[in-house]
């Protein structure tokens, strides 16, 4: 397999009337089932080796860091789809309790304590390998019911990769590279399907530090979050950020994602792939291929704006990325506060 993204990506034709056939063909063509053995639970994180982590760590030169996480609060973008709500933060002990001396601690000791109630995919997060199935099958040829039960994912739960996701990160600012062609400044319009050709054009525009290869953690900025922020600032709310029309990866990028042998990919959108989806009747078809068949980790709702501005300013698009998910036992996805360090 190539160590870096090939210059001329193969374009996969898309029959918009046949999602089932396209998904089945891609699943067969790109499957990593059995590639790392019948017991494998890491999928594409097998590409993120100790050498790749050393390569990523060596990119820290200035010491500047960027949090790539959105906030976790009740003013988030969730609208209740499939019972996904925004985080609810509740205080269990407060400063007022301490002032009144009702906490039960001796000699004036007081404190504050709190809790949060939230779906694990309410804000910036990773999709784990137990998150999406294809015809009742999970990653590495396992039956979905054998993997995830009411007790959670006891095989590929997100805690199994809590010590893995750190290495060379690379930002592909497709919004900045291509947005001007569509009458926008640094943003792609809703419904824009990013193809492998678009990704190659972005890499070419950004230069050598934007090369993509085995074991890399790729961040794709579309500008979708920037647009939502303007809506929030104008007092009109999040709009359709959570699940509505958005730019994103085309289904045809499945081959690129597989062939580049990246460890994971994250975007500034709710669902990584373009919405509405490209088929006449489908729901997140790229997820249906790359999670259960390729074993690829997907990051959603990442905040890439400040990092993108810095990369554009200094012309360096690679960095050390530490993006360990919260190790919630048995979770099929989990919150993360990714840190990009340059």
Coordinates of C-alpha atoms in Angstrom, one line a residue:
X1 CA 0.0 0.0 0.0
X2 CA 1.3 3.5 -0.7
X3 CA 2.7 5.6 2.1
X4 CA 1.2 8.8 0.8
X5 CA -1.9 9.8 -1.1
X6 CA -1.6 9.0 -4.8
X7 CA -1.5 12.1 -7.1
X8 CA -4.4 11.0 -9.3
X9 CA -7.1 9.3 -7.3
X10 CA -9.3 6.8 -8.9
X11 CA -12.8 8.2 -9.3
X12 CA -15.7 5.8 -8.4
X13 CA -18.8 6.3 -10.4
X14 CA -22.0 6.7 -8.4
X15 CA -25.4 5.2 -9.4
X16 CA -27.7 7.3 -7.3
X17 CA -30.6 4.9 -7.8
X18 CA -28.8 1.8 -6.3
X19 CA -27.5 2.5 -2.8
X20 CA -27.7 -1.2 -1.8
X21 CA -25.6 -2.3 -4.8
X22 CA -23.1 0.5 -4.2
X23 CA -22.7 -0.2 -0.5
X24 CA -22.4 -4.0 -1.1
X25 CA -19.8 -3.5 -3.8
X26 CA -17.7 -1.1 -1.7
X27 CA -18.0 -3.4 1.3
X28 CA -16.6 -6.3 -0.7
X29 CA -13.9 -4.2 -2.4
X30 CA -12.6 -2.4 0.7
X31 CA -13.2 -4.9 3.5
X32 CA -10.4 -5.2 6.1
X33 CA -12.2 -8.1 7.8
X34 CA -9.5 -10.6 9.0
X35 CA -6.7 -8.4 7.8
X36 CA -5.2 -8.2 11.4
X37 CA -6.6 -11.5 12.5
X38 CA -10.0 -12.8 13.7
X39 CA -9.6 -11.3 17.1
X40 CA -8.7 -7.7 16.0
X41 CA -10.6 -4.9 17.7
X42 CA -8.5 -1.9 16.5
X43 CA -9.3 -1.6 12.8
X44 CA -7.4 1.2 11.1
X45 CA -5.8 2.1 14.4
X46 CA -3.4 -0.8 13.6
X47 CA -1.8 1.7 11.2
X48 CA -1.0 4.1 14.1
X49 CA 2.2 2.6 15.3
X50 CA 4.8 3.7 17.9
X51 CA 6.8 5.0 15.0
X52 CA 3.9 7.2 13.8
X53 CA 3.5 8.6 17.3
X54 CA 7.2 9.5 17.3
X55 CA 6.8 11.1 14.0
X56 CA 3.8 13.1 15.3
X57 CA 5.6 14.2 18.5
X58 CA 8.6 15.5 16.4
X59 CA 6.3 18.0 14.8
X60 CA 6.0 20.0 18.0
X61 CA 8.3 23.0 17.4
X62 CA 6.5 26.2 18.6
X63 CA 4.6 24.6 21.5
X64 CA 1.3 26.3 20.5
X65 CA -1.7 24.2 21.1
X66 CA -5.3 24.2 19.9
X67 CA -8.4 22.5 21.4
X68 CA -10.4 21.1 18.6
X69 CA -13.5 20.5 20.7
X70 CA -16.8 22.3 20.7
X71 CA -18.3 23.1 24.1
X72 CA -20.4 20.7 26.0
X73 CA -23.4 22.6 27.3
X74 CA -27.2 23.0 27.1
X75 CA -26.8 25.5 24.2
X76 CA -25.4 22.9 21.8
X77 CA -26.7 21.9 18.4
X78 CA -28.7 18.7 19.3
X79 CA -32.4 18.7 18.5
X80 CA -33.5 15.4 20.0
X81 CA -33.0 13.2 17.0
X82 CA -32.9 9.6 18.2
X83 CA -33.0 10.9 21.8
X84 CA -29.8 12.9 21.3
X85 CA -30.0 15.9 23.6
X86 CA -27.6 18.6 24.6
X87 CA -25.5 18.1 27.8
X88 CA -27.3 19.0 31.0
X89 CA -24.9 20.3 33.7
X90 CA -26.1 20.0 37.3
X91 CA -24.4 21.3 40.5
X92 CA -24.4 18.8 43.4
X93 CA -22.6 21.2 45.8
X94 CA -22.3 25.0 45.4
X95 CA -20.4 27.9 46.9
X96 CA -23.7 29.0 48.6
X97 CA -23.8 25.6 50.3
X98 CA -20.2 26.1 51.6
X99 CA -21.0 29.6 52.9
X100 CA -23.9 28.3 54.9
X101 CA -21.8 25.4 56.3
X102 CA -24.3 22.8 55.3
X103 CA -22.0 20.4 53.6
X104 CA -20.9 18.5 56.7
X105 CA -17.1 19.2 56.4
X106 CA -15.1 20.2 59.5
X107 CA -13.2 23.4 60.3
X108 CA -14.6 25.5 57.5
X109 CA -13.7 23.2 54.6
X110 CA -16.1 23.6 51.7
X111 CA -16.3 22.7 48.0
X112 CA -18.3 22.4 44.9
X113 CA -19.2 19.3 42.9
X114 CA -21.2 18.7 39.8
X115 CA -22.4 16.1 37.3
X116 CA -23.4 16.0 33.6
X117 CA -26.1 14.1 31.8
X118 CA -25.7 13.7 28.1
X119 CA -25.6 11.3 25.1
X120 CA -22.0 10.4 24.4
X121 CA -22.3 11.8 20.9
X122 CA -23.8 15.1 21.8
X123 CA -20.7 17.2 20.9
X124 CA -17.2 16.6 19.7
X125 CA -16.6 12.8 19.6
X126 CA -15.3 9.7 18.0
X127 CA -17.5 7.0 16.5
X128 CA -16.3 3.6 17.7
X129 CA -16.3 0.4 15.7
X130 CA -19.5 -0.8 17.5
X131 CA -21.5 2.3 16.3
X132 CA -22.6 1.2 12.8
X133 CA -23.6 -2.1 11.4
X134 CA -24.2 -3.4 7.9
X135 CA -27.0 -6.0 7.5
X136 CA -26.6 -6.9 11.2
X137 CA -22.8 -7.3 11.0
X138 CA -20.2 -5.4 12.9
X139 CA -16.5 -4.9 12.2
X140 CA -14.3 -7.9 11.5
X141 CA -17.3 -10.2 10.5
X142 CA -18.9 -10.2 14.0
X143 CA -22.6 -10.3 14.5
X144 CA -24.0 -7.0 15.8
X145 CA -25.9 -8.7 18.6
X146 CA -22.8 -10.5 19.8
X147 CA -21.0 -7.2 20.0
X148 CA -23.4 -4.7 21.4
X149 CA -26.1 -5.5 24.0
X150 CA -27.9 -3.6 26.7
X151 CA -24.6 -3.9 28.6
X152 CA -22.8 -2.0 25.8
X153 CA -20.1 -3.0 23.4
X154 CA -18.1 -5.6 25.3
X155 CA -15.7 -6.3 22.4
X156 CA -14.8 -3.1 20.6
X157 CA -16.0 -0.6 23.3
X158 CA -14.3 2.8 23.0
X159 CA -12.2 2.2 26.1
X160 CA -10.2 -0.3 24.1
X161 CA -8.6 2.5 22.1
X162 CA -8.2 5.1 24.9
X163 CA -4.4 4.8 24.7
X164 CA -4.1 4.7 20.9
X165 CA -5.3 7.9 19.2
X166 CA -2.2 10.1 19.3
X167 CA 0.1 10.7 16.4
X168 CA 0.7 12.8 13.2
X169 CA -2.4 14.9 12.4
X170 CA -2.9 16.7 9.1
X171 CA -5.5 19.3 8.3
X172 CA -7.1 19.4 4.9
X173 CA -8.9 22.8 4.8
X174 CA -11.1 22.0 1.8
X175 CA -13.3 25.0 2.6
X176 CA -10.4 27.4 2.3
X177 CA -8.9 25.6 -0.8
X178 CA -12.1 25.3 -2.8
X179 CA -14.7 27.7 -1.1
X180 CA -13.8 30.6 -3.3
X181 CA -14.8 28.6 -6.4
X182 CA -18.3 28.5 -5.0
X183 CA -18.7 32.2 -4.0
X184 CA -17.8 31.7 -0.3
X185 CA -14.8 32.6 1.7
X186 CA -13.3 29.6 3.4
X187 CA -16.6 27.6 3.3
X188 CA -18.3 24.9 1.2
X189 CA -22.0 25.2 0.5
X190 CA -24.4 22.8 2.0
X191 CA -24.8 19.6 0.0
X192 CA -21.3 19.9 -1.5
X193 CA -19.9 16.4 -1.9
X194 CA -16.1 16.3 -1.4
X195 CA -14.5 13.8 -3.7
X196 CA -11.1 12.2 -3.7
X197 CA -10.2 14.7 -6.5
X198 CA -11.1 17.6 -4.1
X199 CA -9.0 16.1 -1.4
X200 CA -6.1 15.7 -3.8
X201 CA -6.5 19.3 -5.0
X202 CA -6.4 20.6 -1.4
X203 CA -3.3 18.6 -0.6
X204 CA -1.6 20.0 -3.7
X205 CA -2.6 23.6 -2.8
X206 CA -1.4 23.2 0.8
X207 CA 1.9 21.5 -0.1
X208 CA 4.2 18.9 1.4
X209 CA 3.1 19.2 5.0
X210 CA -0.4 18.2 3.9
X211 CA 0.6 14.8 2.5
X212 CA -1.6 12.0 3.7
X213 CA -0.5 8.5 4.4
X214 CA -0.5 5.4 6.5
X215 CA -1.3 5.9 10.2
X216 CA -2.2 9.6 9.9
X217 CA -5.1 11.3 11.7
X218 CA -6.8 13.5 9.1
X219 CA -9.0 16.5 9.9
X220 CA -11.2 17.9 7.1
X221 CA -12.5 21.4 7.5
X222 CA -15.6 22.3 5.4
X223 CA -16.5 25.6 7.0
X224 CA -19.9 24.2 8.1
X225 CA -19.2 25.1 11.8
X226 CA -18.1 28.6 10.8
X227 CA -21.5 29.1 9.2
X228 CA -23.3 27.8 12.2
X229 CA -21.3 30.2 14.4
X230 CA -22.5 33.1 12.4
X231 CA -26.0 32.0 12.8
X232 CA -25.6 31.8 16.5
X233 CA -24.0 35.2 16.7
X234 CA -26.9 36.6 14.8
X235 CA -29.3 35.1 17.3
X236 CA -30.9 32.6 14.9
X237 CA -29.6 29.5 16.6
X238 CA -27.8 26.5 15.2
X239 CA -30.2 26.0 12.2
X240 CA -29.8 22.6 10.7
X241 CA -26.2 22.0 11.8
X242 CA -27.3 18.8 13.6
X243 CA -28.3 16.4 10.9
X244 CA -29.4 18.9 8.2
X245 CA -27.9 19.8 4.8
X246 CA -24.1 20.1 5.0
X247 CA -21.0 19.7 3.0
X248 CA -19.1 16.5 3.6
X249 CA -17.3 13.5 2.2
X250 CA -18.7 11.9 -0.9
X251 CA -19.6 8.2 -0.8
X252 CA -17.0 7.8 -3.5
X253 CA -14.2 8.7 -1.1
X254 CA -14.5 5.3 0.5
X255 CA -11.7 4.0 -1.8
X256 CA -9.4 6.9 -0.9
X257 CA -10.1 6.4 2.8
X258 CA -9.2 2.8 2.5
X259 CA -6.2 3.1 0.2
X260 CA -4.5 5.9 2.1
X261 CA -4.5 3.6 5.2
X262 CA -5.2 6.5 7.5
X263 CA -6.0 5.7 11.2
X264 CA -8.9 8.1 11.5
X265 CA -10.7 11.0 10.0
X266 CA -12.6 13.9 11.6
X267 CA -14.6 16.8 10.2
X268 CA -16.3 20.0 11.5
X269 CA -19.7 18.6 10.6
X270 CA -22.4 16.6 12.4
X271 CA -22.0 13.5 10.3
X272 CA -18.7 13.5 8.2
X273 CA -20.4 12.7 4.9
X274 CA -22.3 15.0 2.7
X275 CA -25.9 15.7 3.5
X276 CA -28.4 15.1 1.9
X277 CA -26.7 11.8 1.2
X278 CA -26.0 11.2 -2.5
X279 CA -28.4 8.3 -3.1
X280 CA -32.1 8.7 -3.7
X281 CA -32.9 6.6 -0.5
X282 CA -30.1 6.1 2.0
X283 CA -28.9 7.1 5.4
X284 CA -25.2 7.7 6.0
X285 CA -24.0 5.1 3.5
X286 CA -20.3 6.0 3.9
X287 CA -20.6 5.2 7.6
X288 CA -22.2 1.8 6.6
X289 CA -19.0 0.9 4.6
X290 CA -16.1 2.5 6.4
X291 CA -17.0 1.6 10.0
X292 CA -18.1 -2.1 9.9
X293 CA -16.0 -3.0 6.8
X294 CA -12.9 -0.8 6.7
X295 CA -12.8 -0.4 10.5
X296 CA -12.2 3.3 10.3
X297 CA -12.7 5.7 13.2
X298 CA -14.7 8.8 12.4
X299 CA -14.7 12.0 14.4
X300 CA -17.6 14.4 14.3
X301 CA -18.3 18.0 15.3
X302 CA -14.7 18.9 15.7
X303 CA -13.8 22.6 15.9
X304 CA -11.1 23.2 13.3
X305 CA -11.4 27.0 12.7
X306 CA -8.6 28.3 15.0
X307 CA -6.2 25.6 13.9
X308 CA -7.0 26.3 10.2
X309 CA -6.2 30.0 10.6
X310 CA -2.9 29.2 12.2
X311 CA -2.0 26.6 9.5
X312 CA -2.9 29.1 6.8
X313 CA -0.7 31.7 8.4
X314 CA 2.4 29.6 8.8
X315 CA 1.9 27.2 5.9
X316 CA 2.3 24.1 8.1
X317 CA -0.6 21.7 7.9
X318 CA 0.8 18.9 10.1
X319 CA 0.9 18.7 13.8
X320 CA 0.9 16.3 16.8
X321 CA -2.6 15.3 17.5
X322 CA -3.6 13.8 20.9
X323 CA -7.3 12.8 20.7
X324 CA -8.0 10.1 23.2
X325 CA -11.7 9.4 23.7
X326 CA -13.2 9.3 27.2
X327 CA -12.8 5.6 28.2
X328 CA -16.5 4.9 28.9
X329 CA -16.6 1.1 29.3
X330 CA -18.7 -0.4 26.5
X331 CA -19.5 2.8 24.8
X332 CA -19.9 2.9 21.0
X333 CA -18.7 6.5 20.8
X334 CA -17.3 9.0 23.3
X335 CA -16.6 12.6 23.8
X336 CA -13.1 13.9 23.1
X337 CA -11.1 17.1 23.6
X338 CA -8.6 16.8 20.7
X339 CA -5.4 18.8 21.2
X340 CA -3.4 19.8 18.1
X341 CA 0.1 20.9 19.0
X342 CA 2.5 22.6 16.6

